[in-house]
Every structure is written in C-alpha cells, then in structure tokens.
PDB file of C-alpha atoms and ligand atoms in Angstrom:
ATOM      1  CA  UNK A   1     -51.991  27.856  32.512  1.00  0.00           C
ATOM      2  CA  UNK A   2     -53.202  26.303  29.475  1.00  0.00           C
ATOM      3  CA  UNK A   3     -56.020  23.779  30.618  1.00  0.00           C
ATOM      4  CA  UNK A   4     -54.936  20.152  29.943  1.00  0.00           C
ATOM      5  CA  UNK A   5     -56.696  18.223  27.508  1.00  0.00           C
ATOM      6  CA  UNK A   6     -59.022  15.440  28.597  1.00  0.00           C
ATOM      7  CA  UNK A   7     -58.174  11.687  27.589  1.00  0.00           C
ATOM      8  CA  UNK A   8     -59.553  11.506  24.124  1.00  0.00           C
ATOM      9  CA  UNK A   9     -60.308   7.909  24.305  1.00  0.00           C
ATOM     10  CA  UNK A  10     -62.746   5.544  25.955  1.00  0.00           C
ATOM     11  CA  UNK A  11     -63.707   1.846  25.771  1.00  0.00           C
ATOM     12  CA  UNK A  12     -61.303  -0.847  24.415  1.00  0.00           C
ATOM     13  CA  UNK A  13     -62.446  -1.307  20.983  1.00  0.00           C
ATOM     14  CA  UNK A  14     -62.085   2.444  20.308  1.00  0.00           C
ATOM     15  CA  UNK A  15     -58.816   2.462  21.826  1.00  0.00           C
ATOM     16  CA  UNK A  16     -57.372  -0.371  19.442  1.00  0.00           C
ATOM     17  CA  UNK A  17     -58.768   1.399  16.577  1.00  0.00           C
ATOM     18  CA  UNK A  18     -57.169   4.846  17.974  1.00  0.00           C
ATOM     19  CA  UNK A  19     -53.873   2.825  18.241  1.00  0.00           C
ATOM     20  CA  UNK A  20     -53.662   1.863  14.603  1.00  0.00           C
ATOM     21  CA  UNK A  21     -54.461   5.585  13.712  1.00  0.00           C
ATOM     22  CA  UNK A  22     -51.661   6.905  16.264  1.00  0.00           C
ATOM     23  CA  UNK A  23     -49.197   4.383  14.711  1.00  0.00           C
ATOM     24  CA  UNK A  24     -49.984   5.627  11.207  1.00  0.00           C
ATOM     25  CA  UNK A  25     -49.430   9.121  12.242  1.00  0.00           C
ATOM     26  CA  UNK A  26     -46.438   8.566  14.450  1.00  0.00           C
ATOM     27  CA  UNK A  27     -44.896   6.597  11.322  1.00  0.00           C
ATOM     28  CA  UNK A  28     -45.246   9.599   9.160  1.00  0.00           C
ATOM     29  CA  UNK A  29     -43.814  11.953  11.682  1.00  0.00           C
ATOM     30  CA  UNK A  30     -40.783  10.081  12.023  1.00  0.00           C
ATOM     31  CA  UNK A  31     -40.377   9.819   8.175  1.00  0.00           C
ATOM     32  CA  UNK A  32     -40.786  13.659   7.996  1.00  0.00           C
ATOM     33  CA  UNK A  33     -38.140  13.739  10.575  1.00  0.00           C
ATOM     34  CA  UNK A  34     -36.092  11.477   8.538  1.00  0.00           C
ATOM     35  CA  UNK A  35     -36.684  13.683   5.489  1.00  0.00           C
ATOM     36  CA  UNK A  36     -35.744  16.978   7.306  1.00  0.00           C
ATOM     37  CA  UNK A  37     -32.717  15.220   8.592  1.00  0.00           C
ATOM     38  CA  UNK A  38     -31.632  14.544   4.604  1.00  0.00           C
ATOM     39  CA  UNK A  39     -32.232  18.532   4.237  1.00  0.00           C
ATOM     40  CA  UNK A  40     -29.695  19.631   6.669  1.00  0.00           C
ATOM     41  CA  UNK A  41     -26.272  18.856   5.569  1.00  0.00           C
ATOM     42  CA  UNK A  42     -24.438  17.587   8.723  1.00  0.00           C
ATOM     43  CA  UNK A  43     -21.917  15.655   6.734  1.00  0.00           C
ATOM     44  CA  UNK A  44     -18.715  15.829   9.024  1.00  0.00           C
ATOM     45  CA  UNK A  45     -17.133  13.244   7.012  1.00  0.00           C
ATOM     46  CA  UNK A  46     -18.061  10.693   9.821  1.00  0.00           C
ATOM     47  CA  UNK A  47     -20.030   7.668   8.741  1.00  0.00           C
ATOM     48  CA  UNK A  48     -23.011   7.584  10.729  1.00  0.00           C
ATOM     49  CA  UNK A  49     -22.854  10.962  12.311  1.00  0.00           C
ATOM     50  CA  UNK A  50     -26.803  12.138  12.145  1.00  0.00           C
ATOM     51  CA  UNK A  51     -28.920  14.070  14.142  1.00  0.00           C
ATOM     52  CA  UNK A  52     -31.339  11.273  14.759  1.00  0.00           C
ATOM     53  CA  UNK A  53     -34.180  13.544  14.821  1.00  0.00           C
ATOM     54  CA  UNK A  54     -36.544  10.559  14.524  1.00  0.00           C
ATOM     55  CA  UNK A  55     -35.476   9.176  17.531  1.00  0.00           C
ATOM     56  CA  UNK A  56     -37.526  11.768  19.412  1.00  0.00           C
ATOM     57  CA  UNK A  57     -40.757  10.075  18.419  1.00  0.00           C
ATOM     58  CA  UNK A  58     -39.082   6.867  19.048  1.00  0.00           C
ATOM     59  CA  UNK A  59     -38.227   7.919  22.691  1.00  0.00           C
ATOM     60  CA  UNK A  60     -41.710   9.605  23.488  1.00  0.00           C
ATOM     61  CA  UNK A  61     -43.691   6.227  22.328  1.00  0.00           C
ATOM     62  CA  UNK A  62     -41.278   4.293  24.423  1.00  0.00           C
ATOM     63  CA  UNK A  63     -42.260   6.305  27.440  1.00  0.00           C
ATOM     64  CA  UNK A  64     -45.884   6.421  26.560  1.00  0.00           C
ATOM     65  CA  UNK A  65     -46.587   2.727  25.576  1.00  0.00           C
ATOM     66  CA  UNK A  66     -43.868   0.246  25.543  1.00  0.00           C
ATOM     67  CA  UNK A  67     -40.911  -1.536  23.960  1.00  0.00           C
ATOM     68  CA  UNK A  68     -42.528  -3.465  21.297  1.00  0.00           C
ATOM     69  CA  UNK A  69     -44.673  -0.609  20.191  1.00  0.00           C
ATOM     70  CA  UNK A  70     -41.334   1.471  19.763  1.00  0.00           C
ATOM     71  CA  UNK A  71     -39.598  -1.220  18.236  1.00  0.00           C
ATOM     72  CA  UNK A  72     -42.335  -1.706  15.681  1.00  0.00           C
ATOM     73  CA  UNK A  73     -42.321   2.014  14.815  1.00  0.00           C
ATOM     74  CA  UNK A  74     -38.518   2.169  14.779  1.00  0.00           C
ATOM     75  CA  UNK A  75     -38.172  -0.757  12.592  1.00  0.00           C
ATOM     76  CA  UNK A  76     -41.119   0.528  10.135  1.00  0.00           C
ATOM     77  CA  UNK A  77     -39.250   3.884  10.185  1.00  0.00           C
ATOM     78  CA  UNK A  78     -35.819   2.667   9.196  1.00  0.00           C
ATOM     79  CA  UNK A  79     -37.091   0.484   6.719  1.00  0.00           C
ATOM     80  CA  UNK A  80     -39.515   2.907   4.867  1.00  0.00           C
ATOM     81  CA  UNK A  81     -36.983   5.744   5.163  1.00  0.00           C
ATOM     82  CA  UNK A  82     -34.041   3.527   3.982  1.00  0.00           C
ATOM     83  CA  UNK A  83     -36.422   2.594   0.935  1.00  0.00           C
ATOM     84  CA  UNK A  84     -37.319   6.446   0.260  1.00  0.00           C
ATOM     85  CA  UNK A  85     -33.972   8.303   1.365  1.00  0.00           C
ATOM     86  CA  UNK A  86     -31.453   5.663   1.044  1.00  0.00           C
ATOM     87  CA  UNK A  87     -30.616   2.201  -0.118  1.00  0.00           C
ATOM     88  CA  UNK A  88     -30.423  -1.433   1.108  1.00  0.00           C
ATOM     89  CA  UNK A  89     -27.051  -0.628   2.733  1.00  0.00           C
ATOM     90  CA  UNK A  90     -28.253   2.083   4.662  1.00  0.00           C
ATOM     91  CA  UNK A  91     -31.182   0.401   5.818  1.00  0.00           C
ATOM     92  CA  UNK A  92     -28.934  -2.600   7.219  1.00  0.00           C
ATOM     93  CA  UNK A  93     -26.645   0.042   8.703  1.00  0.00           C
ATOM     94  CA  UNK A  94     -29.305   2.264  10.371  1.00  0.00           C
ATOM     95  CA  UNK A  95     -31.470  -1.014  11.656  1.00  0.00           C
ATOM     96  CA  UNK A  96     -28.397  -2.105  13.848  1.00  0.00           C
ATOM     97  CA  UNK A  97     -28.149   1.629  15.466  1.00  0.00           C
ATOM     98  CA  UNK A  98     -31.780   1.896  15.911  1.00  0.00           C
ATOM     99  CA  UNK A  99     -32.275  -1.580  17.428  1.00  0.00           C
ATOM    100  CA  UNK A 100     -29.223  -1.449  19.627  1.00  0.00           C
ATOM    101  CA  UNK A 101     -30.055   2.004  20.953  1.00  0.00           C
ATOM    102  CA  UNK A 102     -33.540   1.048  21.650  1.00  0.00           C
ATOM    103  CA  UNK A 103     -32.735  -1.966  23.577  1.00  0.00           C
ATOM    104  CA  UNK A 104     -30.065   0.236  25.836  1.00  0.00           C
ATOM    105  CA  UNK A 105     -32.846   2.576  26.445  1.00  0.00           C
ATOM    106  CA  UNK A 106     -35.509  -0.085  27.396  1.00  0.00           C
ATOM    107  CA  UNK A 107     -33.087  -1.272  29.763  1.00  0.00           C
ATOM    108  CA  UNK A 108     -32.218   1.655  31.575  1.00  0.00           C
ATOM    109  CA  UNK A 109     -35.731   3.078  31.575  1.00  0.00           C
ATOM    110  CA  UNK A 110     -36.865   0.165  33.406  1.00  0.00           C
ATOM    111  CA  UNK A 111     -34.132   0.506  36.008  1.00  0.00           C
ATOM    112  CA  UNK A 112     -35.407   4.398  36.914  1.00  0.00           C
ATOM    113  CA  UNK A 113     -31.967   5.490  38.030  1.00  0.00           C
ATOM    114  CA  UNK A 114     -31.920   8.004  35.048  1.00  0.00           C
ATOM    115  CA  UNK A 115     -34.267  10.600  33.857  1.00  0.00           C
ATOM    116  CA  UNK A 116     -35.552  10.764  30.155  1.00  0.00           C
ATOM    117  CA  UNK A 117     -32.508  12.797  29.270  1.00  0.00           C
ATOM    118  CA  UNK A 118     -30.157  10.511  30.719  1.00  0.00           C
ATOM    119  CA  UNK A 119     -31.952   7.280  28.771  1.00  0.00           C
ATOM    120  CA  UNK A 120     -31.528   9.412  25.747  1.00  0.00           C
ATOM    121  CA  UNK A 121     -28.127  10.188  26.132  1.00  0.00           C
ATOM    122  CA  UNK A 122     -27.465   6.542  26.316  1.00  0.00           C
ATOM    123  CA  UNK A 123     -29.696   5.815  23.509  1.00  0.00           C
ATOM    124  CA  UNK A 124     -27.706   8.494  21.181  1.00  0.00           C
ATOM    125  CA  UNK A 125     -24.355   7.015  22.202  1.00  0.00           C
ATOM    126  CA  UNK A 126     -25.527   3.480  21.554  1.00  0.00           C
ATOM    127  CA  UNK A 127     -27.068   4.380  18.260  1.00  0.00           C
ATOM    128  CA  UNK A 128     -23.899   5.169  16.997  1.00  0.00           C
ATOM    129  CA  UNK A 129     -21.765   2.279  18.579  1.00  0.00           C
ATOM    130  CA  UNK A 130     -24.173  -0.051  16.889  1.00  0.00           C
ATOM    131  CA  UNK A 131     -23.793   1.471  13.665  1.00  0.00           C
ATOM    132  CA  UNK A 132     -19.904   1.662  14.088  1.00  0.00           C
ATOM    133  CA  UNK A 133     -19.863  -2.107  15.000  1.00  0.00           C
ATOM    134  CA  UNK A 134     -21.757  -3.025  11.743  1.00  0.00           C
ATOM    135  CA  UNK A 135     -19.252  -0.443   9.763  1.00  0.00           C
ATOM    136  CA  UNK A 136     -16.488  -2.549  11.443  1.00  0.00           C
ATOM    137  CA  UNK A 137     -17.746  -5.725  10.120  1.00  0.00           C
ATOM    138  CA  UNK A 138     -18.774  -4.600   6.705  1.00  0.00           C
ATOM    139  CA  UNK A 139     -15.355  -3.290   5.726  1.00  0.00           C
ATOM    140  CA  UNK A 140     -13.698  -5.668   7.972  1.00  0.00           C
ATOM    141  CA  UNK A 141     -11.354  -3.439   9.662  1.00  0.00           C
ATOM    142  CA  UNK A 142     -11.008  -2.065  13.310  1.00  0.00           C
ATOM    143  CA  UNK A 143      -9.679   1.402  11.816  1.00  0.00           C
ATOM    144  CA  UNK A 144     -13.528   2.326  12.021  1.00  0.00           C
ATOM    145  CA  UNK A 145     -12.392   2.509  15.712  1.00  0.00           C
ATOM    146  CA  UNK A 146     -10.973   6.028  14.923  1.00  0.00           C
ATOM    147  CA  UNK A 147     -14.316   7.535  14.592  1.00  0.00           C
ATOM    148  CA  UNK A 148     -15.409   6.137  18.007  1.00  0.00           C
ATOM    149  CA  UNK A 149     -14.817   9.279  20.178  1.00  0.00           C
ATOM    150  CA  UNK A 150     -16.421  11.742  17.456  1.00  0.00           C
ATOM    151  CA  UNK A 151     -19.378   9.458  17.533  1.00  0.00           C
ATOM    152  CA  UNK A 152     -19.929   9.195  21.172  1.00  0.00           C
ATOM    153  CA  UNK A 153     -19.409  13.093  21.562  1.00  0.00           C
ATOM    154  CA  UNK A 154     -21.819  13.440  18.793  1.00  0.00           C
ATOM    155  CA  UNK A 155     -24.335  10.937  20.503  1.00  0.00           C
ATOM    156  CA  UNK A 156     -24.138  12.405  23.705  1.00  0.00           C
ATOM    157  CA  UNK A 157     -24.949  15.733  22.206  1.00  0.00           C
ATOM    158  CA  UNK A 158     -28.066  14.892  20.148  1.00  0.00           C
ATOM    159  CA  UNK A 159     -28.979  12.450  22.676  1.00  0.00           C
ATOM    160  CA  UNK A 160     -29.366  15.130  25.356  1.00  0.00           C
ATOM    161  CA  UNK A 161     -31.253  17.533  22.969  1.00  0.00           C
ATOM    162  CA  UNK A 162     -33.686  15.138  22.338  1.00  0.00           C
ATOM    163  CA  UNK A 163     -34.077  14.019  25.791  1.00  0.00           C
ATOM    164  CA  UNK A 164     -34.765  17.703  26.577  1.00  0.00           C
ATOM    165  CA  UNK A 165     -37.191  17.897  24.164  1.00  0.00           C
ATOM    166  CA  UNK A 166     -38.826  14.508  24.871  1.00  0.00           C
ATOM    167  CA  UNK A 167     -39.383  15.549  28.768  1.00  0.00           C
ATOM    168  CA  UNK A 168     -41.090  18.805  27.675  1.00  0.00           C
ATOM    169  CA  UNK A 169     -43.323  16.995  25.102  1.00  0.00           C
ATOM    170  CA  UNK A 170     -43.936  14.109  27.968  1.00  0.00           C
ATOM    171  CA  UNK A 171     -45.023  16.688  30.213  1.00  0.00           C
ATOM    172  CA  UNK A 172     -47.600  17.964  27.947  1.00  0.00           C
ATOM    173  CA  UNK A 173     -48.908  15.027  26.704  1.00  0.00           C
ATOM    174  CA  UNK A 174     -49.303  13.294  30.166  1.00  0.00           C
ATOM    175  CA  UNK A 175     -53.113  12.857  29.745  1.00  0.00           C
ATOM    176  CA  UNK A 176     -52.882  11.512  26.325  1.00  0.00           C
ATOM    177  CA  UNK A 177     -52.992   7.834  26.082  1.00  0.00           C
ATOM    178  CA  UNK A 178     -51.973   5.901  22.914  1.00  0.00           C
TER     179      UNK A 178
ATOM    180  CA  UNK B   1     -32.436  16.156  34.931  1.00  0.00           C
ATOM    181  CA  UNK B   2     -31.126  13.813  37.688  1.00  0.00           C
ATOM    182  CA  UNK B   3     -27.657  13.690  38.946  1.00  0.00           C
ATOM    183  CA  UNK B   4     -27.183  10.135  37.444  1.00  0.00           C
ATOM    184  CA  UNK B   5     -27.996  11.679  34.050  1.00  0.00           C
ATOM    185  CA  UNK B   6     -24.772  14.144  34.385  1.00  0.00           C
ATOM    186  CA  UNK B   7     -22.692  11.115  35.512  1.00  0.00           C
ATOM    187  CA  UNK B   8     -23.637   9.185  32.419  1.00  0.00           C
ATOM    188  CA  UNK B   9     -22.947  12.057  29.946  1.00  0.00           C
ATOM    189  CA  UNK B  10     -19.747  12.935  31.816  1.00  0.00           C
ATOM    190  CA  UNK B  11     -18.462   9.254  31.796  1.00  0.00           C
ATOM    191  CA  UNK B  12     -19.239   8.827  27.910  1.00  0.00           C
ATOM    192  CA  UNK B  13     -17.474  12.240  26.998  1.00  0.00           C
ATOM    193  CA  UNK B  14     -14.298  11.053  29.247  1.00  0.00           C
ATOM    194  CA  UNK B  15     -14.225   7.937  27.465  1.00  0.00           C
ATOM    195  CA  UNK B  16     -14.248   9.870  24.283  1.00  0.00           C
ATOM    196  CA  UNK B  17     -11.903  12.181  25.531  1.00  0.00           C
ATOM    197  CA  UNK B  18      -9.132   9.520  26.482  1.00  0.00           C
ATOM    198  CA  UNK B  19      -9.703   8.131  23.070  1.00  0.00           C
ATOM    199  CA  UNK B  20      -9.147  11.104  21.348  1.00  0.00           C
ATOM    200  CA  UNK B  21      -5.764  12.010  23.364  1.00  0.00           C
ATOM    201  CA  UNK B  22      -4.621   8.651  22.106  1.00  0.00           C
ATOM    202  CA  UNK B  23      -5.157   9.704  18.714  1.00  0.00           C
ATOM    203  CA  UNK B  24      -3.806  13.466  18.698  1.00  0.00           C
ATOM    204  CA  UNK B  25      -0.568  12.538  20.254  1.00  0.00           C
ATOM    205  CA  UNK B  26       0.035  10.275  17.147  1.00  0.00           C
ATOM    206  CA  UNK B  27       2.583  12.010  14.959  1.00  0.00           C
ATOM    207  CA  UNK B  28       3.126  11.238  11.383  1.00  0.00           C
ATOM    208  CA  UNK B  29       6.228   9.400  11.182  1.00  0.00           C
ATOM    209  CA  UNK B  30       9.136   9.527   8.805  1.00  0.00           C
ATOM    210  CA  UNK B  31       7.797   6.682   6.582  1.00  0.00           C
ATOM    211  CA  UNK B  32       4.137   7.034   6.617  1.00  0.00           C
ATOM    212  CA  UNK B  33       2.380   5.219   4.032  1.00  0.00           C
ATOM    213  CA  UNK B  34      -1.262   5.423   2.715  1.00  0.00           C
ATOM    214  CA  UNK B  35      -2.672   1.879   2.901  1.00  0.00           C
ATOM    215  CA  UNK B  36      -5.569   1.269   0.870  1.00  0.00           C
ATOM    216  CA  UNK B  37      -7.992  -1.665   1.414  1.00  0.00           C
ATOM    217  CA  UNK B  38     -10.990  -2.802  -0.568  1.00  0.00           C
ATOM    218  CA  UNK B  39     -13.471  -5.218   1.073  1.00  0.00           C
ATOM    219  CA  UNK B  40     -10.622  -6.176   3.845  1.00  0.00           C
ATOM    220  CA  UNK B  41      -8.053  -7.207   1.243  1.00  0.00           C
ATOM    221  CA  UNK B  42      -5.013  -4.738   0.601  1.00  0.00           C
ATOM    222  CA  UNK B  43      -5.645  -2.765  -2.522  1.00  0.00           C
ATOM    223  CA  UNK B  44      -2.139  -1.247  -2.232  1.00  0.00           C
ATOM    224  CA  UNK B  45       0.374   0.945  -0.235  1.00  0.00           C
ATOM    225  CA  UNK B  46       1.524   4.356  -1.328  1.00  0.00           C
ATOM    226  CA  UNK B  47       4.025   6.864  -0.050  1.00  0.00           C
ATOM    227  CA  UNK B  48       2.407   9.936   1.568  1.00  0.00           C
ATOM    228  CA  UNK B  49       5.443  12.008   0.638  1.00  0.00           C
ATOM    229  CA  UNK B  50       4.855  11.550  -3.041  1.00  0.00           C
ATOM    230  CA  UNK B  51       2.099  13.633  -4.915  1.00  0.00           C
ATOM    231  CA  UNK B  52      -0.080  11.344  -7.093  1.00  0.00           C
ATOM    232  CA  UNK B  53      -3.707  10.183  -7.972  1.00  0.00           C
ATOM    233  CA  UNK B  54      -4.683   6.593  -6.989  1.00  0.00           C
ATOM    234  CA  UNK B  55      -7.773   5.081  -8.901  1.00  0.00           C
ATOM    235  CA  UNK B  56      -9.273   2.450  -6.700  1.00  0.00           C
ATOM    236  CA  UNK B  57     -11.381   0.159  -8.826  1.00  0.00           C
ATOM    237  CA  UNK B  58     -13.446   2.679 -10.613  1.00  0.00           C
ATOM    238  CA  UNK B  59     -15.251   3.257  -7.349  1.00  0.00           C
ATOM    239  CA  UNK B  60     -13.190   5.761  -5.557  1.00  0.00           C
ATOM    240  CA  UNK B  61     -10.202   8.301  -6.583  1.00  0.00           C
ATOM    241  CA  UNK B  62      -7.571   9.292  -4.079  1.00  0.00           C
ATOM    242  CA  UNK B  63      -5.435  12.116  -4.110  1.00  0.00           C
ATOM    243  CA  UNK B  64      -2.460  12.343  -2.182  1.00  0.00           C
ATOM    244  CA  UNK B  65      -0.896  15.795  -2.165  1.00  0.00           C
ATOM    245  CA  UNK B  66       1.332  17.678   0.227  1.00  0.00           C
ATOM    246  CA  UNK B  67       1.373  15.432   2.994  1.00  0.00           C
ATOM    247  CA  UNK B  68      -2.136  14.669   2.789  1.00  0.00           C
ATOM    248  CA  UNK B  69      -4.584  12.082   1.476  1.00  0.00           C
ATOM    249  CA  UNK B  70      -8.203  12.826   0.665  1.00  0.00           C
ATOM    250  CA  UNK B  71     -10.794  11.301  -1.413  1.00  0.00           C
ATOM    251  CA  UNK B  72     -11.151  13.445  -4.797  1.00  0.00           C
ATOM    252  CA  UNK B  73     -14.014  11.567  -6.019  1.00  0.00           C
ATOM    253  CA  UNK B  74     -16.350   8.251  -5.405  1.00  0.00           C
ATOM    254  CA  UNK B  75     -19.493   7.043  -6.869  1.00  0.00           C
ATOM    255  CA  UNK B  76     -21.191   6.036  -3.508  1.00  0.00           C
ATOM    256  CA  UNK B  77     -24.352   7.585  -2.314  1.00  0.00           C
ATOM    257  CA  UNK B  78     -23.806   9.277   0.863  1.00  0.00           C
ATOM    258  CA  UNK B  79     -20.381  11.040  -0.560  1.00  0.00           C
ATOM    259  CA  UNK B  80     -19.009  10.694   3.099  1.00  0.00           C
ATOM    260  CA  UNK B  81     -15.977   9.958   2.054  1.00  0.00           C
ATOM    261  CA  UNK B  82     -15.450  12.727  -0.108  1.00  0.00           C
ATOM    262  CA  UNK B  83     -16.485  15.314   2.498  1.00  0.00           C
ATOM    263  CA  UNK B  84     -13.899  13.962   4.807  1.00  0.00           C
ATOM    264  CA  UNK B  85     -10.944  15.999   5.473  1.00  0.00           C
ATOM    265  CA  UNK B  86      -7.542  15.209   4.232  1.00  0.00           C
ATOM    266  CA  UNK B  87      -5.837  12.532   6.745  1.00  0.00           C
ATOM    267  CA  UNK B  88      -1.981  12.828   7.494  1.00  0.00           C
ATOM    268  CA  UNK B  89      -1.622  11.534  10.888  1.00  0.00           C
ATOM    269  CA  UNK B  90      -0.847   7.840  11.996  1.00  0.00           C
ATOM    270  CA  UNK B  91      -3.843   5.942  12.557  1.00  0.00           C
ATOM    271  CA  UNK B  92      -6.185   8.415  10.743  1.00  0.00           C
ATOM    272  CA  UNK B  93      -8.354   6.882   8.199  1.00  0.00           C
ATOM    273  CA  UNK B  94     -11.112   7.723   5.384  1.00  0.00           C
ATOM    274  CA  UNK B  95     -13.793   5.214   5.156  1.00  0.00           C
ATOM    275  CA  UNK B  96     -16.046   4.678   2.274  1.00  0.00           C
ATOM    276  CA  UNK B  97     -18.715   2.257   3.709  1.00  0.00           C
ATOM    277  CA  UNK B  98     -20.786   1.571   0.452  1.00  0.00           C
ATOM    278  CA  UNK B  99     -17.680   0.774  -1.330  1.00  0.00           C
ATOM    279  CA  UNK B 100     -16.228  -0.853   1.628  1.00  0.00           C
ATOM    280  CA  UNK B 101     -12.968   1.115   0.838  1.00  0.00           C
ATOM    281  CA  UNK B 102     -10.767   2.055   3.782  1.00  0.00           C
ATOM    282  CA  UNK B 103      -7.707   4.479   3.244  1.00  0.00           C
ATOM    283  CA  UNK B 104      -5.435   4.607   6.201  1.00  0.00           C
ATOM    284  CA  UNK B 105      -2.198   6.257   7.312  1.00  0.00           C
ATOM    285  CA  UNK B 106       0.166   3.832   8.855  1.00  0.00           C
ATOM    286  CA  UNK B 107       3.704   4.102   9.993  1.00  0.00           C
ATOM    287  CA  UNK B 108       4.786   1.527   7.635  1.00  0.00           C
ATOM    288  CA  UNK B 109       8.203  -0.014   7.610  1.00  0.00           C
ATOM    289  CA  UNK B 110      10.110   1.411   4.789  1.00  0.00           C
ATOM    290  CA  UNK B 111       9.455  -0.836   1.919  1.00  0.00           C
ATOM    291  CA  UNK B 112      11.892   0.870  -0.304  1.00  0.00           C
ATOM    292  CA  UNK B 113       9.164   2.111  -2.577  1.00  0.00           C
ATOM    293  CA  UNK B 114       9.610   5.784  -3.563  1.00  0.00           C
ATOM    294  CA  UNK B 115      12.650   7.011  -1.381  1.00  0.00           C
ATOM    295  CA  UNK B 116      12.794  10.490  -2.892  1.00  0.00           C
ATOM    296  CA  UNK B 117      11.136  13.177  -0.748  1.00  0.00           C
ATOM    297  CA  UNK B 118       9.230  15.612  -1.938  1.00  0.00           C
TER     298      UNK B 118
HETATM  299 ZN1   ZN C 201     -17.677   7.074  -0.027  1.00  0.00          ZN
END
C-alpha cells in the first residue's frame, strides 16, 4: 500500500489562501477537460450529447466541499469554456444543464440513499434533460423530445463512468482537504 | 455501488427504452411530408417522395433524396445538424439549434402538392 499523504493544510488563514489556489487549479483542470472534449469527436447528431468530462471535477468538488463551491466552479467553467471553445449560445445551453444537474446531484447526495455513482448517473441524465428543455424553448418545438431517450441513455453511461472514476479519486484524496 | 444506484440506472434506462419503442414503431406513412420550421414559424412543407434541395434562409440547405431528408450544409458552428443521419420515419427530426431550424417528418394530410411518386 502506498502511504497516505498527510493533510497539507493547517491554520485557518493558510486554509483560505489554499482554497483560492485550489479553486484556480480546479478551474484549469475543468478547462483542460473541456478542451479534451472538443478533440474527441462525439458528434452523434444529437444536440447536447457530450462526454461531460469536466463533470468529473464538479462531482469530486461537490463531495469534498459543498454545493456553493461546486456551483461557483461549474459556472466559471461553463462561462470560460464557452468563450474559448463555443459561443454565447452554447454558454446559455450548457449553463442550464450544468446548474440543473448540480442541483439534482446535491439533493440526492444529502439524502444519502445513493452512492457517488448513483448521484453521478442522476447528474448525467439531468444534465442532458436540462439542456433539452432549453433547446425546446429555443427552437420553440416539442420535436426535441425525439432526442430524449438517446440523451437519457448517454447520460446514464457517462454518469456511471464519471461516478466510478470519482469514487476511486475520492478514496485516494480522502485526507486532502480543500 | 449501492443497490439503489442500480435501481436508478435501470429506471432511467427503462424510461428511455419505452420512449424509444414508441418511436421505433412509427412507420413512414404514405403521405409523409418534410416540415421545416424556423424560429418556431413554419417555413414550408415538402413531399418526402420527391427529390429536391431546399435552401433555408441562407443558413441551412436540406436535401431530400430517396425518401430521406438530410441536412447537406449549414453555417452553424457545431455542425450537429449536418452530422445527423438522414431522417425518414414519422416523428424523426433534425434540429439545428444555433439557427433555430427544425426539420421533421410528419404524416401530413395530403395537401395536393406533388402527387407524383418518385
Ligand atoms: Zn446546425
């Protein structure tokens, strides 16, 4: 067994400073994931179907800190990634999915009936559902409902993969406090 | 992984499967039409049986050929609509979100337009 790392922080002032540093590192990490995602062509012809790799960081932050921190990170990520890799439209679109999925995950996490994998699955599905609702409003048609089953399946698969990865990461960073 | 996780995943997948079944069993009717809406307003309806190219407001170009409709070209940044496979079944649709263009197959009433089969 690899010896576990000792907690790196001590004292309140130091902790606050470290939080800011962590936030910067995590934002950078989510942006890298967003970038990697643009390199992988997962274009199924389904609007909104993405791997959601950045969600991995969001799930871990939600478990390690709290809802507010995860929300701040998520919104920062969407806005920055939108300006770098997308456009104003994609920001609105992604924001709906990101915020909706985070709210669902937060509620399920506090209920404690699901493990991180289940929470992540619900997050994946609700992420796509949130985007679809925005899409329906934008194009003013219920026709987007046609994509719902595909997006739900995609959400479950990516959510499960992210959940499993999150569980492994959380096991290993148990002693690290943000 | 808890048991509830499996229940949740199975529940969502079952819901998706039911929705998918409803879509699968829809067949193309005799009078299938391609309906195009832009920004929620009807742009036009075209027979699926007649091959043609439809220019949609200089932003998208739809091709109807061999009983399939597919987006041939679009100026949108994501190109999701262009990568979409051709549609032919009732209820299927291609959506270009950035341009707010929706192309869908409908079992339209015979409007008397282009009665000649291919
Ligand atoms: Zn498009």
